[in-house]
Amino acid sequence: LAKTTQPISMDSYEGQEVNITCSHNNIATNDYITWYQQFPSQGPRFIIQGYKTKVTNEVASLFIPADRKSSTLSLPRVSLSDTAVYYCLVGDSNDYKLSFGAGTTVTVRA
Amino acid sequence: GAVVSQHPSRVICKSGTSVKIECRSLDFQATTMFWYRQFPKKSLMLMATSNEGSKATYEQGVEKDKFLINHASLTLSTLTVTSAHPEDSSFYICSATTYLTNNEQFFGPGTRLTVL
């Protein structure tokens, strides 16, 4: 499983865009990049997954450069309820196991 | 969407007793279930992988005789913490997956275990 590195914490204000970059230099050809969100005392929740270029859904966008050695999760116009820990994971879709790193604690202030 | 439940959500027990935590996939059949442990302000640590009808595979450092996992059906896995001690107090989270959903893991809400 490829190791990931992300900032420990980020602060933002309501209405701003938050971008969290994750480094995964050892990503393998078959690996996908997946982001999860976790609120205190809750299980993680799937946000978005991608392989290359850009993926967008109703919650976030995921930008992946051509070399795939990093990825950026973009949360548009955050609100207080987006305060959570965000985890970047890299793994083969055929490999069920997930390895969670430290995650990024995003704090949104009014 | 796929829903995973856990029961109980919170349990307090005395040291030396055993505690069973259930994990259920409510609207799909899970080929594989996972058990994680999370200490305060720490990340999730995978404890074991469980496939229906077969023995669980434990991660290095996890005592299989202390954390008993039973995966009796495609919708139910149980984790029993035997002879619990205060250091076993933690947040236990399960997840379930199926190849039909491209192996995306769906997580339960977690169980807060406090051992006195």
Short mmCIF file of N, CA and C in Angstrom, two decimals, chain A residues 9-99:
data_model
loop_
_atom_site.label_atom_id
_atom_site.label_comp_id
_atom_site.label_asym_id
_atom_site.label_seq_id
_atom_site.Cartn_x
_atom_site.Cartn_y
_atom_site.Cartn_z
N SER A 9 -3.03 19.78 9.73
CA SER A 9 -4.22 20.58 9.98
C SER A 9 -4.31 21.75 9.01
N MET A 10 -5.52 22.24 8.84
CA MET A 10 -5.78 23.43 8.01
C MET A 10 -6.94 24.18 8.63
N ASP A 11 -6.83 25.49 8.62
CA ASP A 11 -7.91 26.34 9.11
C ASP A 11 -8.52 27.10 7.94
N SER A 12 -9.81 27.33 8.02
CA SER A 12 -10.47 28.07 6.96
C SER A 12 -11.67 28.81 7.55
N TYR A 13 -12.31 29.62 6.72
CA TYR A 13 -13.50 30.33 7.13
C TYR A 13 -14.66 29.92 6.23
N GLU A 14 -15.83 30.10 6.75
CA GLU A 14 -17.02 29.76 6.00
C GLU A 14 -17.02 30.45 4.64
N GLY A 15 -17.43 29.72 3.62
CA GLY A 15 -17.53 30.29 2.29
C GLY A 15 -16.26 30.19 1.46
N GLN A 16 -15.15 29.86 2.11
CA GLN A 16 -13.90 29.74 1.37
C GLN A 16 -13.76 28.36 0.74
N GLU A 17 -12.85 28.27 -0.21
CA GLU A 17 -12.51 26.98 -0.81
C GLU A 17 -11.32 26.41 -0.05
N VAL A 18 -11.40 25.14 0.25
CA VAL A 18 -10.31 24.47 0.96
C VAL A 18 -9.68 23.43 0.04
N ASN A 19 -8.38 23.50 -0.09
CA ASN A 19 -7.64 22.54 -0.92
C ASN A 19 -6.66 21.78 -0.06
N ILE A 20 -6.76 20.49 -0.05
CA ILE A 20 -5.86 19.64 0.73
C ILE A 20 -5.06 18.79 -0.24
N THR A 21 -3.75 18.93 -0.17
CA THR A 21 -2.88 18.18 -1.07
C THR A 21 -2.29 16.97 -0.36
N CYS A 22 -2.29 15.87 -1.04
CA CYS A 22 -1.76 14.61 -0.51
C CYS A 22 -0.63 14.14 -1.43
N SER A 23 0.48 13.78 -0.83
CA SER A 23 1.61 13.25 -1.61
C SER A 23 1.61 11.73 -1.54
N HIS A 24 1.78 11.10 -2.68
CA HIS A 24 1.87 9.63 -2.73
C HIS A 24 2.87 9.27 -3.82
N ASN A 25 4.14 9.49 -3.51
CA ASN A 25 5.21 9.32 -4.50
C ASN A 25 5.33 7.89 -5.02
N ASN A 26 4.96 6.93 -4.20
CA ASN A 26 5.14 5.53 -4.58
C ASN A 26 3.86 4.89 -5.12
N ILE A 27 2.98 5.69 -5.64
CA ILE A 27 1.72 5.16 -6.15
C ILE A 27 1.98 4.18 -7.30
N ALA A 28 1.27 3.06 -7.29
CA ALA A 28 1.44 2.04 -8.32
C ALA A 28 0.45 2.25 -9.45
N THR A 29 0.73 1.60 -10.56
CA THR A 29 -0.09 1.76 -11.76
C THR A 29 -1.56 1.45 -11.51
N ASN A 30 -1.83 0.44 -10.72
CA ASN A 30 -3.22 0.01 -10.49
C ASN A 30 -3.91 0.72 -9.33
N ASP A 31 -3.20 1.63 -8.68
CA ASP A 31 -3.75 2.28 -7.50
C ASP A 31 -4.74 3.39 -7.84
N TYR A 32 -5.80 3.46 -7.06
CA TYR A 32 -6.73 4.57 -7.10
C TYR A 32 -6.48 5.46 -5.88
N ILE A 33 -6.96 6.68 -5.95
CA ILE A 33 -6.84 7.64 -4.85
C ILE A 33 -8.24 7.90 -4.31
N THR A 34 -8.39 7.70 -3.01
CA THR A 34 -9.70 7.83 -2.38
C THR A 34 -9.59 8.75 -1.18
N TRP A 35 -10.59 9.57 -1.00
CA TRP A 35 -10.64 10.48 0.15
C TRP A 35 -11.87 10.15 1.00
N TYR A 36 -11.62 10.14 2.32
CA TYR A 36 -12.69 9.92 3.28
C TYR A 36 -12.76 11.11 4.23
N GLN A 37 -13.96 11.31 4.78
CA GLN A 37 -14.20 12.35 5.78
C GLN A 37 -14.65 11.68 7.06
N GLN A 38 -14.14 12.16 8.19
CA GLN A 38 -14.57 11.59 9.45
C GLN A 38 -14.88 12.69 10.46
N PHE A 39 -16.10 12.64 11.00
CA PHE A 39 -16.50 13.54 12.08
C PHE A 39 -16.18 12.85 13.40
N PRO A 40 -16.02 13.61 14.47
CA PRO A 40 -15.72 12.99 15.78
C PRO A 40 -16.75 11.94 16.16
N SER A 41 -16.26 10.82 16.64
CA SER A 41 -17.09 9.71 17.12
C SER A 41 -18.03 9.16 16.06
N GLN A 42 -17.60 9.22 14.81
CA GLN A 42 -18.35 8.60 13.72
C GLN A 42 -17.39 7.82 12.83
N GLY A 43 -17.94 6.90 12.06
CA GLY A 43 -17.12 6.19 11.10
C GLY A 43 -16.81 7.08 9.90
N PRO A 44 -15.74 6.78 9.18
CA PRO A 44 -15.39 7.57 7.99
C PRO A 44 -16.47 7.48 6.92
N ARG A 45 -16.52 8.52 6.12
CA ARG A 45 -17.50 8.56 5.03
C ARG A 45 -16.76 8.82 3.73
N PHE A 46 -17.06 8.04 2.71
CA PHE A 46 -16.45 8.19 1.39
C PHE A 46 -16.81 9.55 0.81
N ILE A 47 -15.79 10.25 0.28
CA ILE A 47 -16.05 11.53 -0.38
C ILE A 47 -15.92 11.40 -1.88
N ILE A 48 -14.75 10.93 -2.33
CA ILE A 48 -14.49 10.93 -3.77
C ILE A 48 -13.34 9.98 -4.07
N GLN A 49 -13.32 9.49 -5.28
CA GLN A 49 -12.25 8.60 -5.71
C GLN A 49 -11.88 8.93 -7.15
N GLY A 50 -10.58 8.81 -7.45
CA GLY A 50 -10.16 9.07 -8.82
C GLY A 50 -8.91 8.31 -9.18
N TYR A 51 -8.63 8.28 -10.47
CA TYR A 51 -7.42 7.61 -10.96
C TYR A 51 -6.47 8.63 -11.60
N LYS A 52 -7.02 9.50 -12.42
CA LYS A 52 -6.18 10.53 -13.02
C LYS A 52 -7.06 11.72 -13.41
N THR A 53 -6.44 12.80 -13.75
CA THR A 53 -7.05 14.08 -14.16
C THR A 53 -7.96 14.62 -13.07
N LYS A 54 -9.21 14.88 -13.42
CA LYS A 54 -10.11 15.54 -12.48
C LYS A 54 -11.41 14.77 -12.34
N VAL A 55 -11.84 14.67 -11.09
CA VAL A 55 -13.12 14.04 -10.79
C VAL A 55 -13.93 15.02 -9.94
N THR A 56 -15.19 15.16 -10.24
CA THR A 56 -16.05 16.07 -9.48
C THR A 56 -17.36 15.38 -9.14
N ASN A 57 -17.80 15.58 -7.91
CA ASN A 57 -19.14 15.14 -7.55
C ASN A 57 -19.84 16.27 -6.80
N GLU A 58 -20.94 15.97 -6.18
CA GLU A 58 -21.73 17.03 -5.55
C GLU A 58 -21.07 17.58 -4.29
N VAL A 59 -20.06 16.91 -3.82
CA VAL A 59 -19.43 17.31 -2.56
C VAL A 59 -18.07 17.96 -2.78
N ALA A 60 -17.27 17.42 -3.70
CA ALA A 60 -15.89 17.87 -3.82
C ALA A 60 -15.37 17.62 -5.22
N SER A 61 -14.15 18.11 -5.44
CA SER A 61 -13.41 17.81 -6.67
C SER A 61 -12.07 17.23 -6.29
N LEU A 62 -11.58 16.39 -7.14
CA LEU A 62 -10.28 15.75 -6.92
C LEU A 62 -9.43 16.00 -8.15
N PHE A 63 -8.27 16.63 -7.92
CA PHE A 63 -7.36 16.94 -9.02
C PHE A 63 -6.14 16.04 -8.91
N ILE A 64 -5.82 15.37 -9.99
CA ILE A 64 -4.69 14.45 -10.00
C ILE A 64 -3.81 14.80 -11.20
N PRO A 65 -2.56 15.20 -10.95
CA PRO A 65 -1.68 15.54 -12.08
C PRO A 65 -1.27 14.30 -12.85
N ALA A 66 -0.64 14.54 -13.99
CA ALA A 66 -0.30 13.43 -14.89
C ALA A 66 0.61 12.40 -14.24
N ASP A 67 1.54 12.83 -13.38
CA ASP A 67 2.45 11.85 -12.77
C ASP A 67 1.81 11.11 -11.59
N ARG A 68 0.66 11.55 -11.17
CA ARG A 68 -0.14 10.90 -10.10
C ARG A 68 0.60 10.80 -8.76
N LYS A 69 1.67 11.54 -8.59
CA LYS A 69 2.41 11.45 -7.33
C LYS A 69 1.81 12.31 -6.23
N SER A 70 0.77 13.03 -6.57
CA SER A 70 0.06 13.80 -5.56
C SER A 70 -1.38 13.95 -6.03
N SER A 71 -2.21 14.42 -5.14
CA SER A 71 -3.59 14.72 -5.50
C SER A 71 -4.09 15.82 -4.58
N THR A 72 -5.08 16.56 -5.04
CA THR A 72 -5.62 17.66 -4.25
C THR A 72 -7.13 17.52 -4.15
N LEU A 73 -7.60 17.46 -2.92
CA LEU A 73 -9.03 17.46 -2.67
C LEU A 73 -9.47 18.91 -2.52
N SER A 74 -10.48 19.30 -3.25
CA SER A 74 -10.98 20.66 -3.19
C SER A 74 -12.41 20.67 -2.68
N LEU A 75 -12.60 21.39 -1.58
CA LEU A 75 -13.94 21.53 -1.00
C LEU A 75 -14.41 22.96 -1.26
N PRO A 76 -15.42 23.12 -2.11
CA PRO A 76 -15.85 24.47 -2.46
C PRO A 76 -16.74 25.09 -1.38
N ARG A 77 -16.52 26.33 -1.08
CA ARG A 77 -17.40 27.08 -0.17
C ARG A 77 -17.75 26.28 1.09
N VAL A 78 -16.76 26.07 1.92
CA VAL A 78 -16.97 25.24 3.11
C VAL A 78 -17.89 25.93 4.10
N SER A 79 -18.53 25.11 4.92
CA SER A 79 -19.36 25.60 6.00
C SER A 79 -18.85 25.01 7.31
N LEU A 80 -19.41 25.45 8.41
CA LEU A 80 -18.97 24.96 9.71
C LEU A 80 -19.07 23.44 9.80
N SER A 81 -20.06 22.89 9.13
CA SER A 81 -20.28 21.44 9.19
C SER A 81 -19.24 20.65 8.42
N ASP A 82 -18.36 21.32 7.72
CA ASP A 82 -17.28 20.61 7.02
C ASP A 82 -16.06 20.41 7.91
N THR A 83 -16.11 20.91 9.13
CA THR A 83 -15.04 20.67 10.09
C THR A 83 -14.96 19.18 10.38
N ALA A 84 -13.82 18.58 10.05
CA ALA A 84 -13.68 17.13 10.14
C ALA A 84 -12.22 16.75 9.86
N VAL A 85 -11.94 15.49 9.95
CA VAL A 85 -10.64 14.96 9.53
C VAL A 85 -10.82 14.35 8.15
N TYR A 86 -9.90 14.67 7.26
CA TYR A 86 -9.96 14.18 5.89
C TYR A 86 -8.76 13.27 5.63
N TYR A 87 -9.06 12.08 5.17
CA TYR A 87 -8.01 11.08 4.92
C TYR A 87 -7.84 10.83 3.44
N CYS A 88 -6.60 10.80 3.01
CA CYS A 88 -6.24 10.43 1.64
C CYS A 88 -5.71 9.01 1.68
N LEU A 89 -6.26 8.14 0.85
CA LEU A 89 -5.81 6.75 0.80
C LEU A 89 -5.51 6.36 -0.63
N VAL A 90 -4.52 5.51 -0.78
CA VAL A 90 -4.12 5.04 -2.10
C VAL A 90 -4.09 3.52 -2.07
N GLY A 91 -4.72 2.90 -3.04
CA GLY A 91 -4.72 1.45 -3.06
C GLY A 91 -5.31 0.90 -4.33
N ASP A 92 -5.02 -0.36 -4.56
CA ASP A 92 -5.53 -1.09 -5.71
C ASP A 92 -6.99 -1.44 -5.46
N SER A 93 -7.83 -1.27 -6.46
CA SER A 93 -9.24 -1.58 -6.28
C SER A 93 -9.46 -3.07 -6.02
N ASN A 94 -8.48 -3.89 -6.36
CA ASN A 94 -8.60 -5.31 -6.08
C ASN A 94 -8.10 -5.66 -4.69
N ASP A 95 -7.49 -4.70 -4.03
CA ASP A 95 -6.99 -4.90 -2.68
C ASP A 95 -7.96 -4.24 -1.72
N TYR A 96 -8.68 -5.05 -0.98
CA TYR A 96 -9.71 -4.49 -0.12
C TYR A 96 -9.16 -3.66 1.03
N LYS A 97 -7.94 -3.92 1.44
CA LYS A 97 -7.45 -3.31 2.66
C LYS A 97 -7.16 -1.83 2.47
N LEU A 98 -7.54 -1.04 3.46
CA LEU A 98 -7.26 0.38 3.47
C LEU A 98 -6.27 0.70 4.58
N SER A 99 -5.33 1.56 4.29
CA SER A 99 -4.36 1.98 5.30
C SER A 99 -4.52 3.47 5.51
#
